[in-house]
mmCIF file of N, CA and C in Angstrom:
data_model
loop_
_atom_site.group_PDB
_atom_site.id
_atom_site.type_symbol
_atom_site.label_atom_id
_atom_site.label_comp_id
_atom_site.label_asym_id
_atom_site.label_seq_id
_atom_site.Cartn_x
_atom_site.Cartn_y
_atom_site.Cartn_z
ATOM 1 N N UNK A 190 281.602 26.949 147.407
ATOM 2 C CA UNK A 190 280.868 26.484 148.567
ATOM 3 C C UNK A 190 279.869 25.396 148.195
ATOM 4 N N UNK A 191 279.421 25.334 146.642
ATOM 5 C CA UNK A 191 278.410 24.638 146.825
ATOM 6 C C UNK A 191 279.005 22.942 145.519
ATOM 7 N N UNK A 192 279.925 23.804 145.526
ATOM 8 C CA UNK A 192 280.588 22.496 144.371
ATOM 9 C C UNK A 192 280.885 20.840 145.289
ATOM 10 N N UNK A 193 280.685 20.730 146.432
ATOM 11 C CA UNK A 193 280.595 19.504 147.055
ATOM 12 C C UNK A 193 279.673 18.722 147.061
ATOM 13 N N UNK A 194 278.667 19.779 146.900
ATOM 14 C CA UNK A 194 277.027 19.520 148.073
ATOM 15 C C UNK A 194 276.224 18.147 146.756
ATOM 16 N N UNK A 195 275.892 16.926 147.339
ATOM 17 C CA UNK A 195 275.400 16.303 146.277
ATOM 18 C C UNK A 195 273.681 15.856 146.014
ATOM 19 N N UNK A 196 273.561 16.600 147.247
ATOM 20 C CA UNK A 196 272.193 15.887 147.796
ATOM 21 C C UNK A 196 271.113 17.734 147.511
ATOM 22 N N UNK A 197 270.035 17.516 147.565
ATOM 23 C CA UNK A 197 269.141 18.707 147.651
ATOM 24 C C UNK A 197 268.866 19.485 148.200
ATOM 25 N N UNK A 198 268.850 18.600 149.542
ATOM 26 C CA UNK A 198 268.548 19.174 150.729
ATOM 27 C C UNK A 198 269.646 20.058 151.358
ATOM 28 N N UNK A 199 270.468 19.309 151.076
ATOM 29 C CA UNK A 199 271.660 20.067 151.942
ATOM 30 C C UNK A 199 272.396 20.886 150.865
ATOM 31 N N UNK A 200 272.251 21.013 149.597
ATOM 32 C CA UNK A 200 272.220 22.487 148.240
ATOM 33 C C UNK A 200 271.589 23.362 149.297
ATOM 34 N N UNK A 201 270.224 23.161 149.301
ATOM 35 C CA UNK A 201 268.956 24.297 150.206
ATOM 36 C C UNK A 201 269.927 24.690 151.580
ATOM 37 N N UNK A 202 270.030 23.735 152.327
ATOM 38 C CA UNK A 202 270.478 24.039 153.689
ATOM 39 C C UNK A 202 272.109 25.317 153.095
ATOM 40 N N UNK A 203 272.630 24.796 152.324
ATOM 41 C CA UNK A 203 273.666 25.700 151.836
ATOM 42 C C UNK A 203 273.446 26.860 151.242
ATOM 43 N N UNK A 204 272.298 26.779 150.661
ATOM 44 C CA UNK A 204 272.066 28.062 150.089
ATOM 45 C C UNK A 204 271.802 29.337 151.501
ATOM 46 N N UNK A 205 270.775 28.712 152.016
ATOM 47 C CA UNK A 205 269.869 29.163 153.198
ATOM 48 C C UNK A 205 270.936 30.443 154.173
ATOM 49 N N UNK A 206 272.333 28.969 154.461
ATOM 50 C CA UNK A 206 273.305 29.249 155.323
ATOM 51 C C UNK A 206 273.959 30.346 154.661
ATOM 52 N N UNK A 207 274.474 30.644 153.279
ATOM 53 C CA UNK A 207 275.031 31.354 152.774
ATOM 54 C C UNK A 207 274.509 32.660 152.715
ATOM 55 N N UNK A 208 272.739 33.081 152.536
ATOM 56 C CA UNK A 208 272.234 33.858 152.218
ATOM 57 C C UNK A 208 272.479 34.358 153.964
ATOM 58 N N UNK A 209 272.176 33.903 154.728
ATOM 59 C CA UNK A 209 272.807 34.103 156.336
ATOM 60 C C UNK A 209 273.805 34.792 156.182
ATOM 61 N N UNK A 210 274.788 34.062 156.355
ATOM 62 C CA UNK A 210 276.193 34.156 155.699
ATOM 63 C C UNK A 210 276.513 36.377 155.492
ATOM 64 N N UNK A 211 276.007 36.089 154.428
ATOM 65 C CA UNK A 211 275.518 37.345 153.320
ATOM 66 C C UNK A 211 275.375 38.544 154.296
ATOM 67 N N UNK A 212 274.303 38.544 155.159
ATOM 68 C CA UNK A 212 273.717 39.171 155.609
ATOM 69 C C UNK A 212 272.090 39.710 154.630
ATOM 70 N N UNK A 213 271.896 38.879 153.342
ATOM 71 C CA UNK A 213 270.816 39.066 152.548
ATOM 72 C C UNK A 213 269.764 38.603 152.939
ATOM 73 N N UNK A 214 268.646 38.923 152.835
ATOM 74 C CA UNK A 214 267.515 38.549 152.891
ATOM 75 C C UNK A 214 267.241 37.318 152.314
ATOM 76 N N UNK A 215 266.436 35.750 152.427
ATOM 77 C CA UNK A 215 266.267 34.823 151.974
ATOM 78 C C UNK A 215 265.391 34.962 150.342
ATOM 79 N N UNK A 216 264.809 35.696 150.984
ATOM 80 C CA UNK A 216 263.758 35.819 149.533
ATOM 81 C C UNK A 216 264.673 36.629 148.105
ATOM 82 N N UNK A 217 265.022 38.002 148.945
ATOM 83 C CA UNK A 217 265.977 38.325 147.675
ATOM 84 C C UNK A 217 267.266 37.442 147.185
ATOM 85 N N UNK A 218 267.576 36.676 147.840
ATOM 86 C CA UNK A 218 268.723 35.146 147.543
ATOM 87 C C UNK A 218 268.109 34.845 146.724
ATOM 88 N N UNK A 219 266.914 34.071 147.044
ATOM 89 C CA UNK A 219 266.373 33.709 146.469
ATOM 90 C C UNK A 219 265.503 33.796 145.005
ATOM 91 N N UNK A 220 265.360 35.229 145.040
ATOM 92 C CA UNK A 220 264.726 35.787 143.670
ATOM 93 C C UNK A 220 266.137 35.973 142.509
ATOM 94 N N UNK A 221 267.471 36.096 142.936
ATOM 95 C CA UNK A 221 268.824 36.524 142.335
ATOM 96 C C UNK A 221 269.085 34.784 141.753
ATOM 97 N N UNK A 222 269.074 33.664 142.574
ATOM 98 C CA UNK A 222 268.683 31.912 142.683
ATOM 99 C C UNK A 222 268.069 31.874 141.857
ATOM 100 N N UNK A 223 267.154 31.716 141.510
ATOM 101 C CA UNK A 223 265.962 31.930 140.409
ATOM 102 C C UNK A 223 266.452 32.413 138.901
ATOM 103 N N UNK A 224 266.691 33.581 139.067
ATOM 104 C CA UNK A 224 267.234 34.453 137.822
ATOM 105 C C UNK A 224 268.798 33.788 137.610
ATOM 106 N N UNK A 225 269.305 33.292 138.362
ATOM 107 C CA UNK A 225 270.774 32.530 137.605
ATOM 108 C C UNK A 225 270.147 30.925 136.993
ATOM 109 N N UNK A 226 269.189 30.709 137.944
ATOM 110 C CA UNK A 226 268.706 28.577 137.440
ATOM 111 C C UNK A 226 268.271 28.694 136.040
ATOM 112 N N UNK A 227 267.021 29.966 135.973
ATOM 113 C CA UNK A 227 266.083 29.713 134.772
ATOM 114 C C UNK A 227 266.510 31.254 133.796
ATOM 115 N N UNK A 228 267.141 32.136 134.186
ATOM 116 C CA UNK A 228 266.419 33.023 133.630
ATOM 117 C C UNK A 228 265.603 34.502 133.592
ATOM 118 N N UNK A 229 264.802 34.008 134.955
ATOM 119 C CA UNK A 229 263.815 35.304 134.969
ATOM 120 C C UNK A 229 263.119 34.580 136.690
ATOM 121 N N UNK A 230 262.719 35.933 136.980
ATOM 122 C CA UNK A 230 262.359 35.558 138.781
ATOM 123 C C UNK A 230 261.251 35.602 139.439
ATOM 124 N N UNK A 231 260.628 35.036 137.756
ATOM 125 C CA UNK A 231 258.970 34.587 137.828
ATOM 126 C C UNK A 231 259.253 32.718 137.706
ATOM 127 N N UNK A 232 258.340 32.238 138.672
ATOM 128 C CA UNK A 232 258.405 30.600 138.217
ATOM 129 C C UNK A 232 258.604 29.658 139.550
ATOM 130 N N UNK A 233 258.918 28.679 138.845
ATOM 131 C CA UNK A 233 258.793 27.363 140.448
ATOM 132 C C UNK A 233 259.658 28.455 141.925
ATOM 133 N N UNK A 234 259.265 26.959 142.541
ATOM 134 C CA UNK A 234 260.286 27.841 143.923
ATOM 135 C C UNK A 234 261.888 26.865 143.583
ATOM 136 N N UNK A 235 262.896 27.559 144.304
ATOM 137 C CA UNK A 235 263.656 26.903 144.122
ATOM 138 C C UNK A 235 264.124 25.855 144.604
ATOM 139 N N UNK A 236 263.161 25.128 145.151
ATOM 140 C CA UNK A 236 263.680 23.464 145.508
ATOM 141 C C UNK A 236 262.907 22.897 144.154
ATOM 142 N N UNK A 237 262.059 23.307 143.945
ATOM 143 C CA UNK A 237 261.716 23.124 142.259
ATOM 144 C C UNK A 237 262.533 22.759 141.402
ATOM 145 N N UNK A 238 262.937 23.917 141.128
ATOM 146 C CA UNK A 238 263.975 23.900 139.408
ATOM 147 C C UNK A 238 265.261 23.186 140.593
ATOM 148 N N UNK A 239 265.964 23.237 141.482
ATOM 149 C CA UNK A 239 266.660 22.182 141.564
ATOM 150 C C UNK A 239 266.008 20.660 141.340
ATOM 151 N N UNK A 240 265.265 20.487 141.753
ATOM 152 C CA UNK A 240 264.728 19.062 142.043
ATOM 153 C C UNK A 240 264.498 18.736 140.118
ATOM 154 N N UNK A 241 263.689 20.080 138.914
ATOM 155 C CA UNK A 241 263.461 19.803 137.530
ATOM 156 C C UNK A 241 265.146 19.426 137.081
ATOM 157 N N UNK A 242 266.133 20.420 137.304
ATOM 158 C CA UNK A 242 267.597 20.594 136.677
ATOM 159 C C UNK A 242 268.278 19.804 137.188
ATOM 160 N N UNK A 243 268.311 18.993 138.782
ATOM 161 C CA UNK A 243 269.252 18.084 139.199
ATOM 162 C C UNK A 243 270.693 19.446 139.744
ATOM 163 N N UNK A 244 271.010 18.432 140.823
ATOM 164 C CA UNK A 244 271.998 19.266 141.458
ATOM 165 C C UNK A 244 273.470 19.695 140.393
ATOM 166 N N UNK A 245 273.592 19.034 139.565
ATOM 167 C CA UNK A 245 274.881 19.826 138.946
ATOM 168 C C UNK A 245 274.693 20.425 137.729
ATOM 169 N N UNK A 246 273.211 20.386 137.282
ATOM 170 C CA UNK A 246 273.227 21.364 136.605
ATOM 171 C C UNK A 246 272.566 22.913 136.886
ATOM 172 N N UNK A 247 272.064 22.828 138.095
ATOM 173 C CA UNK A 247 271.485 24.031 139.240
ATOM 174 C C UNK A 247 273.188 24.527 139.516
ATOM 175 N N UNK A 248 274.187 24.059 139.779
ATOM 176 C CA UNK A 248 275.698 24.179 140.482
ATOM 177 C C UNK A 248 275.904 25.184 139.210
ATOM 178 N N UNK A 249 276.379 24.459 137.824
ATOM 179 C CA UNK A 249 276.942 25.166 136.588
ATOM 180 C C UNK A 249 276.641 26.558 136.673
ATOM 181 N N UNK A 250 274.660 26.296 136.504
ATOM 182 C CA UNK A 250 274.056 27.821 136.369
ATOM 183 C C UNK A 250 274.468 28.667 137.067
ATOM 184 N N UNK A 251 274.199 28.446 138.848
ATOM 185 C CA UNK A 251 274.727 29.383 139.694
ATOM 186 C C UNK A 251 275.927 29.517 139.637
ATOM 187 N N UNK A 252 277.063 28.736 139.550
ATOM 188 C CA UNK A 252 278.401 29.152 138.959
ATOM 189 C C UNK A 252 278.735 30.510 137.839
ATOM 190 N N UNK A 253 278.120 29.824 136.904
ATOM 191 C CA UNK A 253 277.976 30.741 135.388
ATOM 192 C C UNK A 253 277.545 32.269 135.902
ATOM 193 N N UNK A 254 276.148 32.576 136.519
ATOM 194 C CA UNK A 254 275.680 33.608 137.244
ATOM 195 C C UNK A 254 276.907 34.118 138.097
ATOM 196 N N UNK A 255 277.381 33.861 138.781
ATOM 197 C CA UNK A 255 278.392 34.276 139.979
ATOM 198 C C UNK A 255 279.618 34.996 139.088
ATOM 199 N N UNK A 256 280.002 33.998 138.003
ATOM 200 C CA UNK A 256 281.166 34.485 137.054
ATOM 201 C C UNK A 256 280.403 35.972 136.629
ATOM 202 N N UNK A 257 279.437 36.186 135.736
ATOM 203 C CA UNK A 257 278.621 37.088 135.098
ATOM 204 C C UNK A 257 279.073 38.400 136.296
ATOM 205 N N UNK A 258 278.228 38.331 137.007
ATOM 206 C CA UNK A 258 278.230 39.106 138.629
ATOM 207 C C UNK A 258 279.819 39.559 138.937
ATOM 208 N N UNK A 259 280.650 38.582 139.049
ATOM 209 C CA UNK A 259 282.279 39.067 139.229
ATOM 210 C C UNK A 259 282.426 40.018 137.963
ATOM 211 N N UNK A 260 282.030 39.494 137.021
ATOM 212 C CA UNK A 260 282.543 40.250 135.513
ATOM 213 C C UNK A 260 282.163 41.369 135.605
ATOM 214 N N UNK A 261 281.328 42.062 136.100
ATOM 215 C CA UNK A 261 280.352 43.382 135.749
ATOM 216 C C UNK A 261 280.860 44.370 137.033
ATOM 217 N N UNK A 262 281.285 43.942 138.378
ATOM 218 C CA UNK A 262 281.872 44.644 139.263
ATOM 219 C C UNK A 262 282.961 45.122 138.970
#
């Protein structure tokens, strides 16, 4: 879903929509977002570390995370 998106804003607007999507809460998206960009789900917000990492390397991470997540189910 998000391997198109090239711009920031519309990453966010995708994320936003997805966590919708989900039926998840934005913030917990968001704290799980966090812990795939950096790491740990203390730190910037995440238009942050997209805006520090640039959109395709924010994509990889959350990719990489998502694989991890499939692997363990």
């Amino acid at each position: 879903a998000f391997s198109q998106i090239e711009q920031p804003n519309l990453f966010i607007d995708q994320i936003k929509s997805t966590s919708k999507q989900l039926n998840v809460p934005l913030k917990e998206f968001f704290w799980t977002l966090r812990l795939m960009l950096m790491g740990s789900t203390k730190g910037p917000g995440i238009h942050e570390l997209i805006d520090i990492l640039g959109i395709e390397e924010s994509k990889k991470r959350i990719e990489h995370g998502l694989d991890l997540l499939i692997r363990i189910q």
